[in-house]
Amino acid sequence: MTALTMVGRVVERQSRVYRRVWRGSVFSAFLAPLMFLAAIGLGLGGLVDKSSGEVDGLSYLVFVTPGLLAASVMQTATGESLWPIMAGTKWLRTFHGMLATPLGVAAIFGGHVTWVAIRIILSSSVFLAVAALLGGVVSAWAPLAIPAAVLTAVAFAAPLSAYAATQDTDLTFGPIMRLVVQPLFLFSGTFFPVEQLPSWLQPLAALSPLWHGVELCRAATTGQGSAPAILVHVLVLLAVIAAGSAVGVRTFKRRLAP
Amino acid sequence: MWKTWPAPGVAPVALSDVSESRPGPVITGSDLTKSFGAHQAVRGIDFEVEAGESFGFLGPNGAGKTSTMRMIGCVSPLSGGELRVLGMDPRVDGAKIRARLGVVPQEDTLDTELTVWDNLVIYGRYFGLPRSLLRSRCQELLEFVQLADRRDSLVDPLSGGMRRRLSIARGLVNDPDVLLLDEPTTGLDPQARHLVWERLYQLQNRGVTQVLTTHYMEEAEQLCDRLVIMDEGRIVDEGAPAELIAKHSTREVVELRFPSEADRRSALPRLEALGERIEVLAERVLVYSSDGEAAVSWMHGDGLEPSSVLVRRSTLEDVFLHLTGRSLNE
Ligand SMILES: Nc1ncnc2c1ncn2[C@@H]1O[C@H](COP(=O)(O)OP(=O)(O)OP(=O)(O)O)[C@@H](O)[C@H]1O
Ligand SMILES: [Mg+2]
């Protein structure tokens, strides 16, 4: 088996499980982001547009659509890469079962991350289609927001999975959601441009992978953005993914094959 | 029956031809060690497993059995020494070796998010097996472990014995050359245990090489052609169960309990003279003798009155006791 086939076999297992339990994730992966879009994009957006006219030359709905897309895929990827990793390594020990076969730790890690990517392709396609119907998407480049969303999601999935494999309990996972993911969700150029932040805070946004993801998605759905900036965002996300994966294969190995 | 199935991945026919024409050891460990930090779990063991045999590691909790099995299973790097499995080096060819092993780990790793059927099929997919092959093979395996009627059940509702049998079926899905069983019946009630043993006999009759660990002497006697006795990371002796018993114990053992500690103490000197040797345990005194009945009547003639007397054959438990001074399950 090639490395790619092995990753495919892990994905096959994940999709088999998903066929049984997909109903449980419909709300968080598909409906919740659309509710945000309706409430914030249309509801709040109406107010914003009335008082200030536009944000960065865009209607608020158009501005916030890519922000919500990137932020919601970050949340999905995060949730999929903390507790499910704990399940695979400790609670259900599924990863240990996989490791007794020709699949190695790299295939197990890669299979997990690839499965997250596939889930994101599904959910972001639905989100974009509905957003387009509501008028939140104004560019023919918009389909590129899907790969942008995947990059964003994997930039969270890879390092967080790597981290989750080092943990013996899930005690830190709740705080990570509240203290890391939630602030990023709010302050990464999602709901308002980072220029609105106090000037000393603005450079920090560049440290947030989500900000790079939001900017990429926004470039795709609005058709605005300079090529060099886009390139930088892509490279930053790829670097985070590469580092997260390199560390992840090591932490998985330490956990599964001591 | 599944010796006729094509093995996964690498040229199956050629491989089985090789092992048949050259029936050397399938697993060789020499001076094998495993450390976890400062703690040495396996302290330099040597052993050889021949093709087609059923080989056991018998030892108490913490002896290093699982650590050894995990190294053989190529899911735990060696700390020192040499290990060859199926002619390959686990450090280099881990994935290739794992492709030809079947593993039933001490702690179940069944996929509780999948049904019984999917547990087998998906596991077969991890070995790169085609779905068409798996459809017939998994059905046969379910029948073999008597779980065909639970095919669509999830794993959680299964009893411990059923789960163990499912683990065994899953370990056979790639038609392995060697089956590794880490404590195959620990925690099972006697009936479930016998059901598992019976399946394992059948596999032995089909020529599947088995390596198993256990701390039940009865299991070791029932299932192993040959075994090593492990204690504190070392191998203390090896041989066929009957050989080891003949070497380290007498034919029979008289187990005595006394009404009080004082009675027992006063009896000890006379018991020493009764058999070849005695072992004094927490509650029992064991008298080793080639003729238990004779020893008992001699004892009664001597005026000794234990509260209970039991004459039995020597077992591996006695061998372990003799070799280590401790009993196997304490
Ligand atoms: N991952 C690990 N990290 C640290 N120590 C370990 C690890 N695995 C095993 N050990 C230690 O190594 C020793 C041998 O353990 P091992 O599991 O190999 O014994 P065992 O013979 O299988 O025992 P049991 O009958 O209880 O299953 C024990 O002292 C155990 O605590
Ligand atoms: Mg063990």
Coordinates of C-alpha atoms and ligand atoms in Angstrom, one line a residue:
Chain A
M1 CA 0.0 0.0 0.0
T2 CA 1.2 3.5 -0.8
A3 CA 1.2 6.2 1.9
L4 CA -1.8 7.7 0.2
T5 CA -3.8 4.5 0.1
M6 CA -3.2 4.1 3.8
V7 CA -4.5 7.6 4.5
G8 CA -7.4 6.6 2.3
R9 CA -8.2 3.6 4.5
V10 CA -8.3 5.7 7.6
V11 CA -10.6 8.1 5.8
E12 CA -12.8 5.2 4.8
R13 CA -13.2 4.2 8.5
Q14 CA -14.1 7.8 9.4
S15 CA -16.7 8.1 6.7
R16 CA -18.1 4.7 7.7
V17 CA -18.6 6.0 11.3
Y18 CA -19.9 9.3 9.9
R19 CA -22.6 7.5 7.9
R20 CA -24.0 6.4 11.3
V21 CA -23.7 9.6 13.3
W22 CA -23.8 12.4 10.8
R23 CA -27.2 13.6 12.1
G24 CA -25.6 14.7 15.3
S25 CA -23.2 17.1 13.6
V26 CA -25.7 18.7 11.2
F27 CA -26.5 21.5 13.5
S28 CA -22.9 22.5 14.5
A29 CA -21.4 22.0 11.1
F30 CA -24.2 23.2 8.8
L31 CA -27.0 25.0 10.5
A32 CA -25.2 27.0 13.2
P33 CA -23.0 28.9 10.7
L34 CA -26.0 29.8 8.6
M35 CA -27.9 31.0 11.6
F36 CA -24.9 33.3 12.4
L37 CA -25.0 34.5 8.8
A38 CA -28.7 35.3 9.0
A39 CA -28.5 37.0 12.4
I40 CA -25.2 38.9 12.0
G41 CA -25.0 39.3 8.2
L42 CA -28.6 40.3 7.6
G43 CA -29.8 41.5 11.0
L44 CA -26.9 43.3 12.3
G45 CA -25.6 44.1 8.9
G46 CA -28.7 46.1 8.1
L47 CA -28.0 48.4 11.0
V48 CA -24.3 48.7 10.1
D49 CA -25.0 49.6 6.5
K50 CA -27.6 52.2 7.6
S51 CA -25.3 54.0 10.0
S52 CA -21.9 53.8 8.2
G53 CA -22.8 52.9 4.7
E54 CA -20.2 50.1 4.3
V55 CA -17.2 48.3 5.7
D56 CA -14.0 48.5 3.6
G57 CA -16.2 49.4 0.7
L58 CA -18.4 46.3 1.1
S59 CA -21.8 45.8 2.5
Y60 CA -21.6 44.3 6.0
L61 CA -23.1 41.0 4.8
V62 CA -20.5 40.7 2.1
F63 CA -17.8 41.6 4.6
V64 CA -18.8 39.2 7.3
T65 CA -19.7 36.2 5.1
P66 CA -16.0 35.0 4.6
G67 CA -15.3 35.8 8.2
L68 CA -18.1 33.6 9.4
L69 CA -17.0 30.9 7.0
A70 CA -13.4 30.8 8.2
A71 CA -14.4 31.1 11.9
S72 CA -16.9 28.3 11.7
V73 CA -14.5 25.9 10.0
M74 CA -12.0 26.7 12.7
Q75 CA -14.5 25.7 15.3
T76 CA -15.3 22.5 13.5
A77 CA -11.7 21.6 13.0
T78 CA -10.9 22.4 16.6
G79 CA -13.7 20.3 18.0
E80 CA -12.7 17.4 15.7
S81 CA -9.1 17.5 16.8
L82 CA -9.3 17.5 20.6
W83 CA -11.8 15.0 22.0
P84 CA -11.8 12.7 19.0
I85 CA -8.0 12.4 19.3
M86 CA -8.4 11.6 23.0
A87 CA -10.9 8.9 22.0
G88 CA -8.5 7.4 19.5
T89 CA -5.5 7.3 21.9
K90 CA -7.1 6.7 25.2
W91 CA -10.9 6.4 25.5
L92 CA -11.8 4.0 22.7
R93 CA -8.2 3.2 21.6
T94 CA -9.2 3.0 18.0
F95 CA -5.7 4.3 16.9
H96 CA -4.1 1.4 18.8
G97 CA -6.1 -1.0 16.7
M98 CA -5.1 0.7 13.5
L99 CA -1.4 0.7 14.5
A100 CA -1.4 -3.1 14.7
T101 CA -1.9 -3.2 10.9
P102 CA 0.4 -2.0 8.2
L103 CA -0.9 1.6 8.8
G104 CA 1.7 3.6 10.6
V105 CA 1.4 6.7 12.8
A106 CA 1.8 9.0 9.9
A107 CA -1.2 7.4 8.1
I108 CA -3.3 7.6 11.3
F109 CA -2.4 11.3 11.8
G110 CA -2.8 12.1 8.1
G111 CA -6.0 10.2 7.8
H112 CA -7.5 12.2 10.7
V113 CA -6.5 15.5 9.2
T114 CA -7.6 14.5 5.7
W115 CA -11.0 13.5 7.1
V116 CA -11.3 17.0 8.8
A117 CA -10.5 18.5 5.4
I118 CA -13.2 16.5 3.7
R119 CA -15.8 17.5 6.3
I120 CA -14.8 21.1 5.7
I121 CA -15.3 20.8 1.9
L122 CA -18.8 19.6 2.5
S123 CA -19.8 22.2 5.1
S124 CA -18.1 25.1 3.4
S125 CA -19.8 24.3 0.1
V126 CA -23.2 24.3 1.7
F127 CA -22.4 27.6 3.5
L128 CA -21.1 29.3 0.4
A129 CA -24.1 28.2 -1.7
V130 CA -26.6 29.6 0.9
A131 CA -24.5 32.7 1.4
A132 CA -24.6 33.3 -2.4
L133 CA -28.4 33.0 -2.4
L134 CA -28.5 35.6 0.4
G135 CA -26.2 38.0 -1.5
G136 CA -23.2 37.5 0.7
V137 CA -20.9 36.4 -2.2
V138 CA -20.1 38.9 -4.9
S139 CA -17.2 37.4 -6.8
A140 CA -16.7 34.6 -9.4
W141 CA -13.6 33.7 -7.4
A142 CA -15.8 32.5 -4.6
P143 CA -15.3 28.7 -5.1
L144 CA -11.7 29.3 -4.1
A145 CA -13.0 30.1 -0.6
I146 CA -13.4 26.3 -0.3
P147 CA -9.7 25.5 -0.5
A148 CA -9.1 28.6 1.7
A149 CA -11.4 27.2 4.3
V150 CA -9.7 23.8 4.1
L151 CA -6.3 25.4 4.7
T152 CA -7.7 27.3 7.6
A153 CA -9.3 24.3 9.2
V154 CA -6.2 22.1 8.7
A155 CA -4.0 24.8 10.2
F156 CA -6.0 24.3 13.4
A157 CA -6.5 20.5 13.1
A158 CA -2.8 19.6 12.7
P159 CA -1.3 21.4 15.6
L160 CA -4.3 20.7 17.9
S161 CA -4.3 17.0 17.1
A162 CA -0.5 17.0 17.8
Y163 CA -1.2 18.7 21.2
A164 CA -4.2 16.5 22.1
A165 CA -2.1 13.3 21.7
T166 CA 0.2 14.6 24.5
Q167 CA -2.6 14.8 27.0
D168 CA -3.7 12.2 29.5
T169 CA -7.1 13.8 30.2
D170 CA -9.4 16.3 28.4
L171 CA -9.0 18.9 31.3
T172 CA -7.3 21.5 29.1
F173 CA -9.6 21.1 26.1
G174 CA -12.5 23.3 27.5
P175 CA -10.1 26.1 28.5
I176 CA -8.5 25.9 25.0
M177 CA -11.9 26.4 23.4
R178 CA -12.7 29.4 25.7
L179 CA -9.4 31.1 26.0
V180 CA -7.9 30.5 22.6
V181 CA -10.5 29.6 20.1
Q182 CA -13.2 32.0 21.3
P183 CA -10.9 35.2 21.3
L184 CA -9.6 34.2 17.9
F185 CA -13.1 33.8 16.7
L186 CA -14.0 37.4 17.7
F187 CA -10.8 39.3 17.0
S188 CA -9.3 37.9 13.8
G189 CA -11.0 40.3 11.4
T190 CA -14.1 38.1 11.4
F191 CA -16.8 40.6 12.4
F192 CA -14.9 43.8 11.9
P193 CA -11.6 44.8 10.3
V194 CA -8.6 44.4 12.6
E195 CA -8.0 48.2 12.0
Q196 CA -10.7 48.7 14.5
L197 CA -8.6 47.1 17.2
P198 CA -6.3 49.3 19.4
S199 CA -3.2 50.0 17.4
W200 CA -0.9 48.0 19.7
L201 CA -3.1 44.9 19.2
Q202 CA -3.3 45.0 15.5
P203 CA 0.1 43.4 14.8
L204 CA -1.0 40.5 17.0
A205 CA -3.7 39.6 14.5
A206 CA -1.0 38.4 12.1
L207 CA -0.2 35.7 14.7
S208 CA -3.7 34.3 14.4
P209 CA -3.9 31.6 11.7
L210 CA -7.6 32.5 11.6
W211 CA -6.8 36.0 10.5
H212 CA -4.9 34.7 7.5
G213 CA -7.7 32.3 6.8
V214 CA -10.3 35.0 7.0
E215 CA -8.3 37.3 4.7
L216 CA -8.0 34.4 2.1
C217 CA -11.7 33.6 2.2
R218 CA -12.5 37.3 1.9
A219 CA -10.2 37.7 -1.1
A220 CA -12.1 34.8 -2.7
T221 CA -15.7 35.8 -2.0
T222 CA -15.2 39.5 -2.7
G223 CA -12.7 39.3 -5.5
Q224 CA -10.5 41.9 -3.7
G225 CA -7.0 41.3 -2.5
S226 CA -3.5 41.6 -3.8
A227 CA -1.6 38.6 -5.1
P228 CA 1.4 39.1 -2.8
A229 CA -0.8 39.3 0.3
I230 CA -2.7 36.2 -0.8
L231 CA 0.6 34.4 -1.3
V232 CA 1.7 35.3 2.2
H233 CA -1.5 34.1 3.8
V234 CA -1.2 30.8 2.0
L235 CA 2.4 30.3 3.0
V236 CA 1.7 31.1 6.6
L237 CA -1.1 28.6 6.8
L238 CA 1.0 26.0 5.0
A239 CA 3.8 26.6 7.4
V240 CA 1.5 26.1 10.4
I241 CA 0.2 22.9 8.8
A242 CA 3.7 21.6 8.1
A243 CA 4.9 22.3 11.6
G244 CA 1.8 20.9 13.2
S245 CA 2.1 17.7 11.1
A246 CA 5.8 17.2 11.9
V247 CA 5.1 17.6 15.6
G248 CA 1.9 15.5 15.3
V249 CA 3.6 12.5 13.9
R250 CA 6.1 12.6 16.8
T251 CA 3.5 13.0 19.5
F252 CA 1.3 10.3 18.0
K253 CA 4.3 8.0 17.9
R254 CA 5.2 8.7 21.5
R255 CA 1.6 8.1 22.6
L256 CA 0.8 5.1 20.5
A257 CA 4.1 3.3 20.2
P258 CA 6.1 4.0 23.3
Chain B
M1 CA -9.6 -23.1 5.4
W2 CA -8.1 -19.6 5.1
K3 CA -4.6 -21.0 4.5
T4 CA -5.9 -21.1 0.9
W5 CA -6.7 -17.4 0.8
P6 CA -4.3 -15.0 -0.8
A7 CA -2.4 -13.1 1.9
P8 CA -2.5 -9.3 1.7
G9 CA 0.1 -7.2 -0.1
V10 CA 3.2 -9.1 -0.9
A11 CA 3.3 -12.3 -3.0
P12 CA 1.5 -14.7 -0.8
V13 CA 2.2 -18.0 -2.5
A14 CA 5.9 -17.4 -2.6
L15 CA 5.9 -16.6 1.1
S16 CA 4.1 -19.7 2.3
D17 CA 6.4 -21.8 0.0
V18 CA 9.4 -20.4 1.7
S19 CA 8.2 -21.1 5.2
E20 CA 7.2 -24.6 4.2
S21 CA 10.5 -25.5 2.6
R22 CA 12.6 -23.9 5.4
P23 CA 10.8 -24.4 8.7
G24 CA 13.2 -22.3 10.7
P25 CA 12.1 -20.1 13.6
V26 CA 9.5 -17.5 12.7
I27 CA 10.5 -15.3 15.6
T28 CA 13.9 -15.0 17.3
G29 CA 14.7 -12.7 20.2
S30 CA 18.2 -12.5 21.5
D31 CA 19.2 -10.4 24.5
L32 CA 16.0 -8.4 23.9
T33 CA 15.4 -5.5 26.3
K34 CA 12.7 -2.9 26.8
S35 CA 13.0 0.1 29.1
F36 CA 10.6 2.8 30.0
G37 CA 12.7 5.6 31.3
A38 CA 14.7 4.2 34.1
H39 CA 12.5 1.1 34.5
Q40 CA 13.6 -2.0 32.7
A41 CA 10.5 -4.0 31.8
V42 CA 12.3 -6.7 29.7
R43 CA 15.8 -7.5 30.8
G44 CA 17.6 -9.4 28.1
I45 CA 15.5 -12.4 27.0
D46 CA 16.3 -15.1 24.4
F47 CA 13.6 -17.2 22.7
E48 CA 12.7 -18.8 19.5
V49 CA 9.3 -19.5 18.1
E50 CA 9.1 -22.3 15.4
A51 CA 6.6 -22.2 12.5
G52 CA 3.3 -24.0 13.4
E53 CA 3.9 -24.2 17.1
S54 CA 2.0 -22.6 19.9
F55 CA 4.4 -20.7 22.1
G56 CA 3.7 -19.2 25.4
F57 CA 5.0 -16.5 27.8
L58 CA 3.8 -17.5 31.2
G59 CA 4.4 -15.0 34.0
P60 CA 2.8 -12.9 36.8
N61 CA 1.6 -9.3 36.5
G62 CA 4.4 -7.0 35.5
A63 CA 6.7 -9.8 34.2
G64 CA 7.1 -8.0 30.9
K65 CA 4.9 -10.2 28.7
T66 CA 2.9 -7.4 27.1
S67 CA 6.1 -5.3 26.6
T68 CA 7.6 -8.3 24.7
M69 CA 4.5 -8.9 22.7
R70 CA 4.4 -5.3 21.6
M71 CA 7.9 -5.4 20.4
I72 CA 7.1 -8.6 18.4
G73 CA 4.0 -6.8 17.1
C74 CA 6.2 -3.9 15.9
V75 CA 4.3 -1.3 17.8
S76 CA 7.0 -0.7 20.4
P77 CA 10.7 0.0 19.5
L78 CA 13.3 -2.3 21.1
S79 CA 15.5 -0.8 23.7
G80 CA 18.3 -3.3 23.0
G81 CA 19.1 -6.7 21.7
E82 CA 18.0 -8.3 18.4
L83 CA 14.6 -9.4 17.2
R84 CA 13.7 -11.1 13.9
V85 CA 10.1 -11.7 13.0
L86 CA 9.2 -13.7 9.9
G87 CA 12.8 -13.2 8.8
M88 CA 12.6 -9.4 9.0
D89 CA 13.9 -6.7 11.3
P90 CA 11.1 -4.8 13.1
R91 CA 13.2 -1.6 13.1
V92 CA 13.2 -1.6 9.3
D93 CA 10.2 -3.6 8.2
G94 CA 7.6 -2.9 10.8
A95 CA 4.8 -2.4 8.4
K96 CA 5.7 -5.5 6.3
I97 CA 5.8 -7.6 9.4
R98 CA 2.5 -6.2 10.8
A99 CA 0.9 -7.1 7.4
R100 CA 1.5 -10.8 8.2
L101 CA 0.6 -10.8 11.9
G102 CA -2.7 -11.1 13.6
V103 CA -2.9 -9.3 17.0
V104 CA -5.3 -9.9 19.8
P105 CA -4.1 -7.3 22.4
Q106 CA -4.6 -7.6 26.1
E107 CA -6.9 -4.6 26.2
D108 CA -9.5 -4.8 23.4
T109 CA -9.0 -2.2 20.7
L110 CA -12.3 -3.1 18.9
D111 CA -13.8 -0.1 17.1
T112 CA -16.8 0.7 19.3
E113 CA -18.1 3.2 16.8
L114 CA -18.7 0.5 14.2
T115 CA -20.8 -2.6 14.0
V116 CA -19.4 -6.1 14.4
W117 CA -19.4 -6.6 10.7
D118 CA -17.8 -3.3 10.0
N119 CA -15.2 -4.0 12.6
L120 CA -14.0 -6.9 10.5
V121 CA -14.4 -5.3 7.1
I122 CA -12.8 -2.0 8.0
Y123 CA -9.9 -3.8 9.7
G124 CA -9.4 -5.9 6.6
R125 CA -9.3 -2.6 4.6
Y126 CA -6.4 -1.4 6.8
F127 CA -4.5 -4.4 5.4
G128 CA -5.2 -3.3 1.9
L129 CA -7.6 -6.2 1.2
P130 CA -10.2 -5.8 -1.5
R131 CA -13.9 -5.5 -0.5
S132 CA -14.9 -8.5 -2.6
L133 CA -12.5 -10.8 -0.7
L134 CA -13.5 -9.4 2.6
R135 CA -17.2 -10.1 2.1
S136 CA -16.7 -13.8 2.0
R137 CA -13.9 -13.9 4.5
C138 CA -15.6 -11.9 7.2
Q139 CA -18.7 -14.0 6.9
E140 CA -16.6 -17.2 7.5
L141 CA -14.8 -15.6 10.3
L142 CA -18.0 -14.5 12.0
E143 CA -19.2 -18.1 11.7
F144 CA -15.9 -19.4 13.0
V145 CA -16.2 -17.4 16.2
Q146 CA -20.0 -18.0 16.5
L147 CA -21.0 -14.3 16.1
A148 CA -22.9 -14.5 12.8
D149 CA -26.1 -13.6 14.5
R150 CA -24.6 -10.5 16.0
R151 CA -23.3 -9.2 12.7
D152 CA -25.2 -5.8 12.9
S153 CA -24.8 -5.3 16.6
L154 CA -22.5 -2.6 17.9
V155 CA -19.6 -3.7 20.0
D156 CA -20.7 -2.3 23.4
P157 CA -23.6 -4.6 23.9
L158 CA -21.5 -7.7 23.4
S159 CA -20.4 -9.8 26.4
G160 CA -16.7 -10.0 27.3
G161 CA -16.4 -13.4 25.8
M162 CA -18.1 -12.3 22.5
R163 CA -15.8 -9.3 22.3
R164 CA -12.8 -11.5 22.8
R165 CA -14.0 -13.8 20.0
L166 CA -14.6 -10.8 17.8
S167 CA -11.0 -9.6 18.6
I168 CA -9.7 -13.0 17.5
A169 CA -11.8 -12.9 14.3
R170 CA -10.4 -9.5 13.6
G171 CA -6.9 -10.7 14.2
L172 CA -7.5 -13.4 11.5
V173 CA -8.8 -11.1 8.9
N174 CA -5.5 -10.8 7.0
D175 CA -4.9 -14.6 7.2
P176 CA -1.9 -14.0 9.4
D177 CA 1.2 -16.3 9.5
V178 CA 1.5 -15.7 13.2
L179 CA -1.3 -14.9 15.7
L180 CA -0.2 -12.9 18.8
L181 CA -2.6 -13.4 21.7
D182 CA -2.0 -11.3 24.8
E183 CA -3.9 -12.9 27.7
P184 CA -6.6 -14.3 25.4
T185 CA -9.0 -15.3 28.3
T186 CA -8.1 -13.0 31.2
G187 CA -11.4 -11.8 32.8
L188 CA -13.6 -14.4 31.1
D189 CA -15.8 -16.8 33.0
P190 CA -14.9 -20.5 32.6
Q191 CA -17.5 -21.2 29.9
A192 CA -16.4 -18.2 27.8
R193 CA -12.8 -19.3 28.3
H194 CA -13.4 -22.8 27.0
L195 CA -15.1 -21.4 24.0
V196 CA -12.1 -19.3 23.2
W197 CA -9.7 -22.2 23.8
E198 CA -11.7 -24.4 21.5
R199 CA -11.3 -21.8 18.6
L200 CA -7.6 -21.6 19.3
Y201 CA -7.2 -25.4 19.2
Q202 CA -8.9 -25.4 15.8
L203 CA -6.4 -22.7 14.6
Q204 CA -3.5 -24.7 15.9
N205 CA -4.8 -27.7 13.9
R206 CA -4.8 -25.6 10.8
G207 CA -1.1 -24.8 11.4
V208 CA -1.4 -21.2 12.5
T209 CA 1.6 -20.3 14.6
Q210 CA 0.4 -18.8 17.9
V211 CA 2.3 -16.8 20.4
L212 CA 0.4 -16.2 23.6
T213 CA 0.9 -14.8 27.1
T214 CA -1.0 -15.8 30.1
H215 CA -0.8 -15.9 33.9
Y216 CA -3.1 -18.9 34.1
M217 CA -1.1 -22.1 34.4
E218 CA -4.1 -24.1 33.2
E219 CA -4.2 -22.0 30.0
A220 CA -0.5 -22.5 29.4
E221 CA -0.8 -26.3 29.9
Q222 CA -3.8 -26.4 27.6
L223 CA -2.6 -24.2 24.8
C224 CA 1.1 -24.2 24.6
D225 CA 3.4 -26.7 22.9
R226 CA 6.3 -24.9 24.4
L227 CA 6.6 -22.0 26.8
V228 CA 9.0 -19.7 28.6
I229 CA 8.4 -18.8 32.2
M230 CA 9.0 -15.1 32.7
D231 CA 9.5 -13.2 35.9
E232 CA 10.6 -9.6 36.5
G233 CA 11.6 -9.1 32.9
R234 CA 13.7 -12.3 32.7
I235 CA 13.1 -15.8 31.4
V236 CA 13.6 -18.3 34.2
D237 CA 13.2 -21.5 32.2
E238 CA 11.7 -22.9 29.0
G239 CA 10.3 -26.1 27.7
A240 CA 7.2 -28.1 27.0
P241 CA 4.7 -27.9 29.9
A242 CA 5.1 -31.6 30.8
E243 CA 8.9 -31.3 30.6
L244 CA 9.0 -28.3 32.9
I245 CA 6.8 -30.1 35.4
A246 CA 8.9 -33.2 35.3
K247 CA 12.1 -31.1 35.7
H248 CA 11.0 -28.9 38.5
S249 CA 8.3 -30.7 40.4
T250 CA 7.3 -34.1 41.6
R251 CA 4.4 -36.1 40.1
E252 CA 2.0 -35.2 42.8
V253 CA 1.4 -32.5 45.4
V254 CA -0.4 -32.8 48.7
E255 CA -2.0 -29.5 49.7
L256 CA -2.6 -29.1 53.4
R257 CA -4.4 -26.5 55.5
F258 CA -4.2 -26.4 59.3
P259 CA -6.8 -25.3 61.8
S260 CA -4.3 -22.8 63.4
E261 CA -1.0 -21.2 62.9
A262 CA 0.4 -23.1 65.9
D263 CA -0.7 -26.5 64.5
R264 CA 0.9 -25.7 61.3
R265 CA 4.2 -24.6 62.8
S266 CA 4.5 -27.7 64.9
A267 CA 3.7 -29.9 61.8
L268 CA 6.3 -28.4 59.6
P269 CA 9.4 -30.5 60.7
R270 CA 7.5 -33.7 60.2
L271 CA 6.1 -32.6 56.8
E272 CA 9.6 -31.9 55.7
A273 CA 10.4 -35.5 56.0
L274 CA 7.3 -36.6 54.2
G275 CA 8.0 -35.6 50.6
E276 CA 10.9 -34.5 48.5
R277 CA 10.4 -30.9 49.6
I278 CA 7.7 -28.6 50.9
E279 CA 6.5 -25.0 50.1
V280 CA 4.9 -22.9 52.9
L281 CA 2.4 -20.5 51.5
A282 CA 0.2 -17.9 53.2
E283 CA -2.6 -20.4 53.9
R284 CA -1.4 -23.7 52.6
V285 CA 1.5 -26.1 52.9
L286 CA 2.4 -28.0 49.8
V287 CA 4.2 -31.3 50.1
Y288 CA 5.9 -32.5 46.9
S289 CA 5.9 -36.3 46.6
S290 CA 5.9 -38.8 43.8
D291 CA 3.1 -40.7 45.6
G292 CA 0.6 -38.4 47.2
E293 CA -1.7 -41.0 48.7
A294 CA 1.2 -42.7 50.3
A295 CA 2.4 -39.5 51.8
V296 CA -1.1 -38.8 53.2
S297 CA -1.5 -42.2 54.9
W298 CA 2.0 -41.8 56.3
M299 CA 1.0 -38.4 57.6
H300 CA -2.1 -39.8 59.3
G301 CA 0.0 -42.6 60.8
D302 CA 2.2 -39.9 62.2
G303 CA -0.8 -38.3 64.0
L304 CA -0.9 -35.1 62.0
E305 CA -4.4 -33.6 61.6
P306 CA -4.7 -30.9 59.0
S307 CA -8.1 -29.4 58.5
S308 CA -8.1 -30.2 54.8
V309 CA -6.0 -32.5 52.6
L310 CA -6.0 -32.4 48.8
V311 CA -3.8 -34.6 46.5
R312 CA -3.4 -33.3 43.0
R313 CA -1.0 -33.5 40.1
S314 CA 1.8 -31.0 39.8
T315 CA 1.1 -28.0 37.5
L316 CA 3.1 -25.2 36.1
E317 CA 2.0 -23.2 39.1
D318 CA 4.3 -25.5 41.2
V319 CA 7.1 -25.0 38.6
F320 CA 6.7 -21.2 38.9
L321 CA 6.7 -21.4 42.7
H322 CA 9.8 -23.5 42.7
L323 CA 11.6 -21.3 40.3
T324 CA 10.7 -17.9 41.8
G325 CA 9.6 -18.7 45.3
R326 CA 6.3 -16.9 44.6
S327 CA 3.0 -18.0 43.4
L328 CA 1.8 -17.0 39.9
N329 CA -1.5 -15.2 40.8
E330 CA -0.8 -13.1 43.8
Ligands
LIG1 N1 4.2 2.4 28.5 C1 4.8 2.2 29.7 N2 5.4 3.1 30.4 C2 6.0 2.9 31.6 N3 6.1 1.7 32.1 C3 5.5 0.6 31.5 C4 4.8 0.8 30.3 N4 4.4 -0.4 29.8 C5 4.7 -1.3 30.8 N5 5.4 -0.7 31.8 C6 6.0 -1.3 33.0 O1 6.7 -2.4 32.5 C7 6.6 -3.5 33.4 C8 6.1 -4.7 32.6 O2 4.8 -4.5 32.1 P1 4.1 -5.5 31.1 O3 2.8 -4.8 30.8 O4 5.0 -5.8 30.0 O5 3.8 -6.7 32.1 P2 2.9 -8.0 31.8 O6 3.7 -9.2 32.1 O7 2.2 -7.9 30.5 O8 1.9 -7.8 33.0 P3 0.3 -8.1 33.1 O9 0.1 -9.6 33.4 O10 -0.2 -7.3 34.3 O11 -0.3 -7.7 31.8 C9 5.6 -3.1 34.4 O12 6.3 -2.7 35.6 C10 4.9 -1.9 33.8 O13 4.5 -1.0 34.8
MG2 MG 0.3 -7.8 30.0

